[in-house]
mmCIF file of C-alpha atoms in Angstrom:
data_model
loop_
_atom_site.group_PDB
_atom_site.id
_atom_site.type_symbol
_atom_site.label_atom_id
_atom_site.label_comp_id
_atom_site.label_asym_id
_atom_site.label_seq_id
_atom_site.Cartn_x
_atom_site.Cartn_y
_atom_site.Cartn_z
ATOM 1 C CA UNK A 1 107.934 70.802 120.772
ATOM 2 C CA UNK A 2 107.513 68.986 124.039
ATOM 3 C CA UNK A 3 104.447 66.731 124.249
ATOM 4 C CA UNK A 4 101.549 68.137 126.215
ATOM 5 C CA UNK A 5 101.481 67.178 129.849
ATOM 6 C CA UNK A 6 99.191 64.266 130.609
ATOM 7 C CA UNK A 7 96.982 64.909 133.544
ATOM 8 C CA UNK A 8 97.320 62.109 136.088
ATOM 9 C CA UNK A 9 94.140 60.191 136.725
ATOM 10 C CA UNK A 10 93.619 59.893 140.454
ATOM 11 C CA UNK A 11 93.464 56.321 141.752
ATOM 12 C CA UNK A 12 90.434 55.900 143.922
ATOM 13 C CA UNK A 13 90.798 53.124 146.450
ATOM 14 C CA UNK A 14 87.745 50.928 146.920
ATOM 15 C CA UNK A 15 85.801 51.663 150.064
ATOM 16 C CA UNK A 16 86.552 49.368 152.996
ATOM 17 C CA UNK A 17 84.243 46.446 153.500
ATOM 18 C CA UNK A 18 81.498 47.313 155.970
ATOM 19 C CA UNK A 19 81.769 46.029 159.497
ATOM 20 C CA UNK A 20 78.683 44.274 160.790
ATOM 21 C CA UNK A 21 77.065 45.334 164.026
ATOM 22 C CA UNK A 22 77.835 42.538 166.428
ATOM 23 C CA UNK A 23 76.394 42.232 169.906
ATOM 24 C CA UNK A 24 78.579 40.572 172.508
ATOM 25 C CA UNK A 25 76.227 37.623 172.923
ATOM 26 C CA UNK A 26 76.409 36.970 169.178
ATOM 27 C CA UNK A 27 80.223 37.091 169.246
ATOM 28 C CA UNK A 28 80.235 34.680 172.185
ATOM 29 C CA UNK A 29 78.010 32.329 170.164
ATOM 30 C CA UNK A 30 80.406 32.638 167.218
ATOM 31 C CA UNK A 31 83.364 31.862 169.494
ATOM 32 C CA UNK A 32 81.593 28.780 170.856
ATOM 33 C CA UNK A 33 80.974 27.586 167.299
ATOM 34 C CA UNK A 34 84.651 28.078 166.421
ATOM 35 C CA UNK A 35 85.755 26.195 169.520
ATOM 36 C CA UNK A 36 83.608 23.218 168.467
ATOM 37 C CA UNK A 37 84.303 23.337 164.745
ATOM 38 C CA UNK A 38 86.615 20.345 165.147
ATOM 39 C CA UNK A 39 83.409 18.298 165.104
ATOM 40 C CA UNK A 40 83.163 19.225 161.404
ATOM 41 C CA UNK A 41 86.716 18.058 160.770
ATOM 42 C CA UNK A 42 88.014 21.638 160.666
ATOM 43 C CA UNK A 43 90.756 23.223 162.783
ATOM 44 C CA UNK A 44 89.599 25.818 165.379
ATOM 45 C CA UNK A 45 92.885 27.807 165.147
ATOM 46 C CA UNK A 46 92.093 28.541 161.492
ATOM 47 C CA UNK A 47 89.286 30.830 162.712
ATOM 48 C CA UNK A 48 91.237 32.957 165.209
ATOM 49 C CA UNK A 49 89.509 32.093 168.501
ATOM 50 C CA UNK A 50 92.196 34.025 170.407
ATOM 51 C CA UNK A 51 91.361 37.176 168.495
ATOM 52 C CA UNK A 52 87.682 36.768 169.363
ATOM 53 C CA UNK A 53 88.506 36.172 173.038
ATOM 54 C CA UNK A 54 90.726 39.254 173.150
ATOM 55 C CA UNK A 55 88.066 41.395 171.496
ATOM 56 C CA UNK A 56 85.436 40.165 173.940
ATOM 57 C CA UNK A 57 87.737 40.948 176.859
ATOM 58 C CA UNK A 58 88.362 44.476 175.597
ATOM 59 C CA UNK A 59 86.145 47.536 175.344
ATOM 60 C CA UNK A 60 86.708 48.364 171.663
ATOM 61 C CA UNK A 61 83.387 47.597 169.959
ATOM 62 C CA UNK A 62 84.828 48.465 166.535
ATOM 63 C CA UNK A 63 87.543 45.798 166.861
ATOM 64 C CA UNK A 64 84.934 43.391 168.201
ATOM 65 C CA UNK A 65 82.874 43.876 165.046
ATOM 66 C CA UNK A 66 85.908 43.580 162.777
ATOM 67 C CA UNK A 67 87.119 40.395 164.436
ATOM 68 C CA UNK A 68 83.696 38.762 164.378
ATOM 69 C CA UNK A 69 83.072 39.788 160.763
ATOM 70 C CA UNK A 70 86.432 38.415 159.593
ATOM 71 C CA UNK A 71 85.856 35.115 161.366
ATOM 72 C CA UNK A 72 82.254 34.750 160.186
ATOM 73 C CA UNK A 73 83.235 35.352 156.553
ATOM 74 C CA UNK A 74 86.043 32.795 156.642
ATOM 75 C CA UNK A 75 84.017 30.243 158.578
ATOM 76 C CA UNK A 76 80.871 30.554 156.466
ATOM 77 C CA UNK A 77 82.955 30.122 153.319
ATOM 78 C CA UNK A 78 84.665 26.966 154.599
ATOM 79 C CA UNK A 79 81.462 25.414 155.932
ATOM 80 C CA UNK A 80 79.656 25.878 152.629
ATOM 81 C CA UNK A 81 82.470 25.404 150.099
ATOM 82 C CA UNK A 82 85.147 23.432 151.949
ATOM 83 C CA UNK A 83 88.471 24.477 153.465
ATOM 84 C CA UNK A 84 90.852 22.854 150.969
ATOM 85 C CA UNK A 85 91.057 24.869 147.760
ATOM 86 C CA UNK A 86 93.104 25.127 144.595
ATOM 87 C CA UNK A 87 95.837 22.520 144.169
ATOM 88 C CA UNK A 88 94.478 20.484 147.079
ATOM 89 C CA UNK A 89 91.485 19.549 144.905
ATOM 90 C CA UNK A 90 93.345 17.417 142.382
ATOM 91 C CA UNK A 91 91.143 16.454 139.443
ATOM 92 C CA UNK A 92 88.004 17.923 141.027
ATOM 93 C CA UNK A 93 85.725 19.765 138.578
ATOM 94 C CA UNK A 94 82.298 19.408 140.212
ATOM 95 C CA UNK A 95 80.587 22.764 140.328
ATOM 96 C CA UNK A 96 79.716 23.676 143.905
ATOM 97 C CA UNK A 97 77.002 26.000 145.154
ATOM 98 C CA UNK A 98 78.146 29.584 144.874
ATOM 99 C CA UNK A 99 78.327 31.860 147.891
ATOM 100 C CA UNK A 100 79.724 35.329 147.290
ATOM 101 C CA UNK A 101 80.612 38.157 149.626
ATOM 102 C CA UNK A 102 77.260 39.877 149.256
ATOM 103 C CA UNK A 103 75.438 36.676 150.192
ATOM 104 C CA UNK A 104 77.729 36.169 153.169
ATOM 105 C CA UNK A 105 77.104 39.706 154.411
ATOM 106 C CA UNK A 106 73.359 39.218 154.010
ATOM 107 C CA UNK A 107 73.547 35.992 156.022
ATOM 108 C CA UNK A 108 75.644 37.702 158.687
ATOM 109 C CA UNK A 109 73.318 40.698 158.932
ATOM 110 C CA UNK A 110 70.303 38.423 159.307
ATOM 111 C CA UNK A 111 72.094 36.215 161.855
ATOM 112 C CA UNK A 112 73.151 39.119 164.047
ATOM 113 C CA UNK A 113 69.734 40.771 163.761
ATOM 114 C CA UNK A 114 67.869 37.580 164.729
ATOM 115 C CA UNK A 115 70.536 36.275 167.132
ATOM 116 C CA UNK A 116 70.846 33.070 165.104
ATOM 117 C CA UNK A 117 74.582 32.888 164.458
ATOM 118 C CA UNK A 118 74.910 29.195 165.292
ATOM 119 C CA UNK A 119 71.857 28.133 163.308
ATOM 120 C CA UNK A 120 72.899 30.242 160.313
ATOM 121 C CA UNK A 121 76.351 28.653 160.177
ATOM 122 C CA UNK A 122 74.917 25.156 160.634
ATOM 123 C CA UNK A 123 72.520 25.741 157.733
ATOM 124 C CA UNK A 124 75.515 25.935 155.380
ATOM 125 C CA UNK A 125 76.667 22.372 156.053
ATOM 126 C CA UNK A 126 76.076 19.437 153.670
ATOM 127 C CA UNK A 127 72.729 17.708 154.109
ATOM 128 C CA UNK A 128 73.733 14.317 152.686
ATOM 129 C CA UNK A 129 73.375 11.567 155.342
ATOM 130 C CA UNK A 130 76.987 10.465 154.802
ATOM 131 C CA UNK A 131 78.244 13.794 156.123
ATOM 132 C CA UNK A 132 76.414 13.421 159.442
ATOM 133 C CA UNK A 133 77.424 9.757 159.692
ATOM 134 C CA UNK A 134 81.092 10.525 159.081
ATOM 135 C CA UNK A 135 80.915 13.238 161.766
ATOM 136 C CA UNK A 136 79.608 10.645 164.220
ATOM 137 C CA UNK A 137 82.474 8.296 163.366
ATOM 138 C CA UNK A 138 84.994 11.132 163.707
ATOM 139 C CA UNK A 139 83.704 11.920 167.200
ATOM 140 C CA UNK A 140 84.221 8.284 168.229
ATOM 141 C CA UNK A 141 87.693 7.942 166.694
ATOM 142 C CA UNK A 142 90.596 8.492 169.123
ATOM 143 C CA UNK A 143 92.974 11.301 168.184
ATOM 144 C CA UNK A 144 95.827 8.811 168.432
ATOM 145 C CA UNK A 145 94.463 7.107 165.288
ATOM 146 C CA UNK A 146 95.767 9.898 163.094
ATOM 147 C CA UNK A 147 95.426 7.982 159.816
ATOM 148 C CA UNK A 148 91.704 7.379 160.317
ATOM 149 C CA UNK A 149 91.106 10.909 161.611
ATOM 150 C CA UNK A 150 92.818 12.432 158.576
ATOM 151 C CA UNK A 151 90.901 10.202 156.156
ATOM 152 C CA UNK A 152 87.567 11.150 157.730
ATOM 153 C CA UNK A 153 88.448 14.854 157.765
ATOM 154 C CA UNK A 154 89.462 14.768 154.091
ATOM 155 C CA UNK A 155 86.183 13.164 153.091
ATOM 156 C CA UNK A 156 84.087 15.513 155.229
ATOM 157 C CA UNK A 157 85.705 18.369 153.331
ATOM 158 C CA UNK A 158 84.943 16.672 150.008
ATOM 159 C CA UNK A 159 81.266 16.576 150.952
ATOM 160 C CA UNK A 160 81.520 20.341 151.491
ATOM 161 C CA UNK A 161 82.825 20.628 147.915
ATOM 162 C CA UNK A 162 79.640 18.979 146.636
ATOM 163 C CA UNK A 163 76.357 20.793 145.895
ATOM 164 C CA UNK A 164 74.086 20.691 148.941
ATOM 165 C CA UNK A 165 71.149 19.534 146.798
ATOM 166 C CA UNK A 166 72.127 16.625 144.542
ATOM 167 C CA UNK A 167 68.581 16.242 143.247
ATOM 168 C CA UNK A 168 65.629 13.994 144.001
ATOM 169 C CA UNK A 169 67.024 11.453 141.539
ATOM 170 C CA UNK A 170 70.682 11.237 140.564
ATOM 171 C CA UNK A 171 73.542 8.923 139.639
ATOM 172 C CA UNK A 172 76.678 8.984 141.775
ATOM 173 C CA UNK A 173 79.942 7.310 140.858
ATOM 174 C CA UNK A 174 82.560 6.821 143.571
ATOM 175 C CA UNK A 175 85.871 6.144 141.852
ATOM 176 C CA UNK A 176 87.817 4.650 144.814
ATOM 177 C CA UNK A 177 84.856 2.354 145.583
ATOM 178 C CA UNK A 178 84.552 1.281 141.918
ATOM 179 C CA UNK A 179 80.805 1.817 142.179
ATOM 180 C CA UNK A 180 77.910 3.369 140.278
ATOM 181 C CA UNK A 181 74.623 3.992 142.105
ATOM 182 C CA UNK A 182 71.259 5.378 141.096
ATOM 183 C CA UNK A 183 69.675 7.200 144.021
ATOM 184 C CA UNK A 184 66.030 8.223 144.215
ATOM 185 C CA UNK A 185 64.370 9.941 147.193
ATOM 186 C CA UNK A 186 67.464 9.242 149.274
ATOM 187 C CA UNK A 187 67.451 5.478 148.570
ATOM 188 C CA UNK A 188 69.847 3.522 146.358
ATOM 189 C CA UNK A 189 67.615 1.779 143.807
ATOM 190 C CA UNK A 190 70.371 0.347 141.622
ATOM 191 C CA UNK A 191 74.059 -0.314 142.304
ATOM 192 C CA UNK A 192 76.681 -1.543 139.847
ATOM 193 C CA UNK A 193 80.369 -2.378 139.893
ATOM 194 C CA UNK A 194 82.574 -0.092 137.843
ATOM 195 C CA UNK A 195 85.941 -0.085 136.124
ATOM 196 C CA UNK A 196 87.622 3.327 136.415
ATOM 197 C CA UNK A 197 90.660 5.118 135.060
ATOM 198 C CA UNK A 198 94.191 3.891 135.620
ATOM 199 C CA UNK A 199 96.380 6.224 137.708
ATOM 200 C CA UNK A 200 98.093 7.377 134.497
ATOM 201 C CA UNK A 201 94.687 8.154 132.957
ATOM 202 C CA UNK A 202 92.823 9.086 136.131
ATOM 203 C CA UNK A 203 89.072 9.608 136.027
ATOM 204 C CA UNK A 204 88.343 13.292 136.751
ATOM 205 C CA UNK A 205 85.657 14.337 139.215
ATOM 206 C CA UNK A 206 82.860 16.124 137.413
ATOM 207 C CA UNK A 207 79.121 16.653 137.245
ATOM 208 C CA UNK A 208 76.986 16.343 134.132
ATOM 209 C CA UNK A 209 73.409 15.653 133.092
ATOM 210 C CA UNK A 210 72.181 12.351 131.673
ATOM 211 C CA UNK A 211 69.736 12.898 128.816
ATOM 212 C CA UNK A 212 69.625 9.471 127.226
ATOM 213 C CA UNK A 213 71.230 6.164 126.271
ATOM 214 C CA UNK A 214 72.779 5.176 122.934
ATOM 215 C CA UNK A 215 72.483 1.492 122.042
ATOM 216 C CA UNK A 216 75.086 0.002 119.678
ATOM 217 C CA UNK A 217 77.231 3.131 119.867
ATOM 218 C CA UNK A 218 80.125 4.070 117.627
ATOM 219 C CA UNK A 219 83.326 4.901 119.501
ATOM 220 C CA UNK A 220 85.170 8.050 118.473
ATOM 221 C CA UNK A 221 88.725 7.410 119.592
ATOM 222 C CA UNK A 222 90.574 10.190 121.447
ATOM 223 C CA UNK A 223 93.811 11.177 119.749
ATOM 224 C CA UNK A 224 95.852 9.602 122.533
ATOM 225 C CA UNK A 225 94.262 6.225 121.769
ATOM 226 C CA UNK A 226 94.444 6.638 117.972
ATOM 227 C CA UNK A 227 98.211 6.325 118.355
ATOM 228 C CA UNK A 228 97.794 3.094 120.351
ATOM 229 C CA UNK A 229 95.409 1.449 117.875
ATOM 230 C CA UNK A 230 97.030 2.700 114.660
ATOM 231 C CA UNK A 231 95.312 3.760 111.411
ATOM 232 C CA UNK A 232 93.716 1.011 109.348
ATOM 233 C CA UNK A 233 93.035 -1.351 112.256
ATOM 234 C CA UNK A 234 90.297 -3.915 111.619
ATOM 235 C CA UNK A 235 86.834 -2.829 112.779
ATOM 236 C CA UNK A 236 87.657 0.861 112.609
ATOM 237 C CA UNK A 237 86.840 3.625 110.125
ATOM 238 C CA UNK A 238 89.797 5.911 109.537
ATOM 239 C CA UNK A 239 89.727 9.423 108.082
ATOM 240 C CA UNK A 240 92.500 11.952 107.646
ATOM 241 C CA UNK A 241 91.800 15.648 108.106
ATOM 242 C CA UNK A 242 93.099 18.403 105.845
ATOM 243 C CA UNK A 243 95.805 19.113 108.399
ATOM 244 C CA UNK A 244 96.916 15.490 108.331
ATOM 245 C CA UNK A 245 95.306 14.516 111.651
ATOM 246 C CA UNK A 246 94.057 10.927 111.709
ATOM 247 C CA UNK A 247 90.546 10.372 113.075
ATOM 248 C CA UNK A 248 89.249 6.902 113.923
ATOM 249 C CA UNK A 249 85.847 5.466 114.819
ATOM 250 C CA UNK A 250 85.134 1.926 115.942
ATOM 251 C CA UNK A 251 82.079 0.274 114.417
ATOM 252 C CA UNK A 252 79.245 -0.845 116.715
ATOM 253 C CA UNK A 253 79.306 -4.488 117.722
ATOM 254 C CA UNK A 254 80.192 -6.928 120.486
ATOM 255 C CA UNK A 255 83.885 -5.969 120.361
ATOM 256 C CA UNK A 256 83.282 -2.210 120.489
ATOM 257 C CA UNK A 257 85.151 -0.660 123.443
ATOM 258 C CA UNK A 258 81.892 0.977 124.584
ATOM 259 C CA UNK A 259 80.065 -2.338 124.490
ATOM 260 C CA UNK A 260 76.367 -2.270 123.668
ATOM 261 C CA UNK A 261 75.435 1.033 125.280
ATOM 262 C CA UNK A 262 76.743 4.451 126.222
ATOM 263 C CA UNK A 263 75.157 7.043 128.501
ATOM 264 C CA UNK A 264 74.543 10.444 126.906
ATOM 265 C CA UNK A 265 76.050 12.922 129.391
ATOM 266 C CA UNK A 266 77.909 15.732 127.575
ATOM 267 C CA UNK A 267 80.883 17.172 129.476
ATOM 268 C CA UNK A 268 84.167 18.957 128.805
ATOM 269 C CA UNK A 269 86.262 15.885 129.636
ATOM 270 C CA UNK A 270 84.727 13.281 127.287
ATOM 271 C CA UNK A 271 84.023 11.014 130.266
ATOM 272 C CA UNK A 272 81.037 8.652 129.995
ATOM 273 C CA UNK A 273 79.431 5.658 131.635
ATOM 274 C CA UNK A 274 79.249 2.748 129.212
ATOM 275 C CA UNK A 275 79.199 -1.005 128.682
ATOM 276 C CA UNK A 276 82.330 -3.047 127.929
ATOM 277 C CA UNK A 277 83.210 -6.308 126.182
ATOM 278 C CA UNK A 278 85.805 -7.001 128.925
ATOM 279 C CA UNK A 279 83.271 -8.098 131.523
ATOM 280 C CA UNK A 280 85.804 -10.352 133.266
ATOM 281 C CA UNK A 281 87.343 -7.242 134.864
ATOM 282 C CA UNK A 282 84.263 -6.730 137.061
ATOM 283 C CA UNK A 283 85.259 -9.831 139.057
ATOM 284 C CA UNK A 284 88.537 -8.220 140.170
ATOM 285 C CA UNK A 285 88.823 -6.404 143.497
ATOM 286 C CA UNK A 286 90.978 -3.583 142.093
ATOM 287 C CA UNK A 287 89.347 -2.250 138.935
ATOM 288 C CA UNK A 288 91.389 0.697 137.659
ATOM 289 C CA UNK A 289 91.952 -0.287 134.025
ATOM 290 C CA UNK A 290 90.269 2.308 131.789
ATOM 291 C CA UNK A 291 91.503 5.434 130.011
ATOM 292 C CA UNK A 292 89.227 7.486 132.278
ATOM 293 C CA UNK A 293 85.661 6.520 131.392
ATOM 294 C CA UNK A 294 83.421 4.466 133.682
ATOM 295 C CA UNK A 295 82.744 0.931 132.482
ATOM 296 C CA UNK A 296 79.515 -0.162 134.160
ATOM 297 C CA UNK A 297 78.496 -3.697 135.096
ATOM 298 C CA UNK A 298 75.098 -4.879 133.781
ATOM 299 C CA UNK A 299 75.004 -1.777 131.627
ATOM 300 C CA UNK A 300 71.858 -2.827 129.773
ATOM 301 C CA UNK A 301 70.052 -3.421 133.065
ATOM 302 C CA UNK A 302 71.227 0.015 134.193
ATOM 303 C CA UNK A 303 69.867 1.497 130.966
ATOM 304 C CA UNK A 304 66.546 -0.232 131.531
ATOM 305 C CA UNK A 305 66.300 1.328 135.008
ATOM 306 C CA UNK A 306 67.169 4.807 133.718
ATOM 307 C CA UNK A 307 64.628 4.569 130.887
ATOM 308 C CA UNK A 308 61.820 2.897 132.869
ATOM 309 C CA UNK A 309 59.955 6.185 133.560
ATOM 310 C CA UNK A 310 59.456 6.650 129.799
ATOM 311 C CA UNK A 311 57.215 3.576 129.704
ATOM 312 C CA UNK A 312 58.683 2.785 126.282
ATOM 313 C CA UNK A 313 61.912 0.911 126.944
ATOM 314 C CA UNK A 314 61.449 -2.435 128.692
ATOM 315 C CA UNK A 315 63.991 -5.270 128.589
ATOM 316 C CA UNK A 316 62.413 -6.863 125.520
ATOM 317 C CA UNK A 317 62.667 -3.681 123.438
ATOM 318 C CA UNK A 318 66.222 -3.018 124.606
ATOM 319 C CA UNK A 319 67.278 -6.572 123.732
ATOM 320 C CA UNK A 320 65.600 -6.286 120.322
ATOM 321 C CA UNK A 321 67.344 -2.971 119.631
ATOM 322 C CA UNK A 322 70.739 -4.309 120.651
ATOM 323 C CA UNK A 323 70.244 -7.430 118.506
ATOM 324 C CA UNK A 324 69.417 -5.288 115.471
ATOM 325 C CA UNK A 325 72.903 -3.787 115.480
ATOM 326 C CA UNK A 326 71.453 -0.369 114.623
ATOM 327 C CA UNK A 327 72.646 2.677 116.519
ATOM 328 C CA UNK A 328 69.626 4.046 118.404
ATOM 329 C CA UNK A 329 69.329 6.801 120.991
ATOM 330 C CA UNK A 330 66.658 6.570 123.692
ATOM 331 C CA UNK A 331 65.983 9.734 125.691
ATOM 332 C CA UNK A 332 65.284 9.653 129.409
ATOM 333 C CA UNK A 333 61.920 10.926 130.636
ATOM 334 C CA UNK A 334 63.687 13.783 132.438
ATOM 335 C CA UNK A 335 67.295 14.948 132.861
ATOM 336 C CA UNK A 336 69.207 13.043 135.549
ATOM 337 C CA UNK A 337 72.215 14.638 137.301
ATOM 338 C CA UNK A 338 75.334 12.485 137.485
ATOM 339 C CA UNK A 339 78.264 13.084 139.836
ATOM 340 C CA UNK A 340 81.621 11.353 139.401
ATOM 341 C CA UNK A 341 83.167 11.695 142.853
ATOM 342 C CA UNK A 342 86.235 10.660 144.841
ATOM 343 C CA UNK A 343 85.438 9.536 148.400
ATOM 344 C CA UNK A 344 87.986 7.299 150.101
ATOM 345 C CA UNK A 345 85.860 6.680 153.190
ATOM 346 C CA UNK A 346 82.212 5.958 153.904
ATOM 347 C CA UNK A 347 80.540 5.568 157.273
ATOM 348 C CA UNK A 348 79.655 1.967 158.093
ATOM 349 C CA UNK A 349 76.397 1.968 160.039
ATOM 350 C CA UNK A 350 76.725 -1.585 161.340
ATOM 351 C CA UNK A 351 80.209 -1.283 162.842
ATOM 352 C CA UNK A 352 80.185 2.400 163.730
ATOM 353 C CA UNK A 353 83.474 2.781 161.867
ATOM 354 C CA UNK A 354 84.362 3.542 158.288
ATOM 355 C CA UNK A 355 84.698 1.608 155.069
ATOM 356 C CA UNK A 356 88.087 2.750 153.788
ATOM 357 C CA UNK A 357 88.885 2.634 150.083
ATOM 358 C CA UNK A 358 92.331 2.750 148.527
ATOM 359 C CA UNK A 359 93.460 6.248 147.610
ATOM 360 C CA UNK A 360 93.956 5.283 143.950
ATOM 361 C CA UNK A 361 95.285 8.604 142.741
ATOM 362 C CA UNK A 362 97.018 9.856 145.905
ATOM 363 C CA UNK A 363 94.512 12.619 146.507
ATOM 364 C CA UNK A 364 94.011 12.332 150.272
ATOM 365 C CA UNK A 365 97.344 13.801 151.393
ATOM 366 C CA UNK A 366 96.922 17.227 149.734
ATOM 367 C CA UNK A 367 93.499 17.611 151.396
ATOM 368 C CA UNK A 368 94.786 16.501 154.802
ATOM 369 C CA UNK A 369 97.709 18.915 154.496
ATOM 370 C CA UNK A 370 95.394 21.808 153.631
ATOM 371 C CA UNK A 371 93.180 20.966 156.613
ATOM 372 C CA UNK A 372 96.196 20.991 158.949
ATOM 373 C CA UNK A 373 97.697 24.292 157.857
ATOM 374 C CA UNK A 374 98.000 25.384 161.469
ATOM 375 C CA UNK A 375 95.701 28.357 161.310
ATOM 376 C CA UNK A 376 98.364 30.666 159.898
ATOM 377 C CA UNK A 377 96.525 31.414 156.660
ATOM 378 C CA UNK A 378 95.820 35.107 156.308
ATOM 379 C CA UNK A 379 92.394 36.614 156.653
ATOM 380 C CA UNK A 380 91.081 39.304 154.364
ATOM 381 C CA UNK A 381 90.449 41.914 157.004
ATOM 382 C CA UNK A 382 87.461 44.230 156.890
ATOM 383 C CA UNK A 383 89.610 46.955 158.426
ATOM 384 C CA UNK A 384 91.796 47.413 155.320
#
């Protein structure tokens, strides 16, 4: 017998996205913002100013609302999260602030109700002083200096990839600058030279939380390095798993690759800040020599600064602990956010220009290309 007929399940299309109620003065304010968005290092054509002008010149209020809504959604997303996405963010794994469609619509509804479109959009921008300072430098840089303009624009966008609130106290690593800094209440209280990953073993950009310091740490070798060192090497403990995999640990001591201390900052990439026995490398200008981790100059002094709020770990106790050779973990008084970033330009207050750093991993060009896409990227229209 023939199988029973299967009743087709009707496909119900999702309802169209609502169109906000836009007054003409609000749309004009939005258009003005778009026309000046180059001050943020963004491209005005990416936000369809011609469509807004045409809608304002016409009498179709529905199209006016659609056009303004589409532009506001795209613009608010780029201002808060950055324009370059996906493959343009090579090696970038720092979790940004989330802004979803519902939040954007709530912002838009409030902005159009209170006639605060400009202020609402501005409130989404990064608050870090470097962002404002780079904007000032961008405004003073002639368009003919395309290399500098593109470098500034790329780094402005990177600041938009960062969380707006980094914390009252945090550690920030800038890989191209080979630097580690502890920042508290907006002031750098401790700065250290760093050795970062070689281009073949590039340091990823990530955020984590520092919870402590391990003195006289063991080093658990990644499998890629186990092959370099070789089983049975002096100073290492070797074990073989049931599946035949070789695991190696290096004993604590002055020759340990992690030196005399390692920061406790769990993350998915096994990247840490730590000491090193190869302190001669800190004297070099170019310092990309590691397998990805951040070797930190004066690591014990850095540990002392991080642990100072506990009131229990002064220099004498740290020195005594290190001299004992025992592996000891000291917890920080409170969690400290750490951000491993990639900024190839910083604003120089004295000169009014920028401090440019070498693009170690070739990550500027993809961002610059994304920022210069010519405005032909499609919008998700509210009319569909």
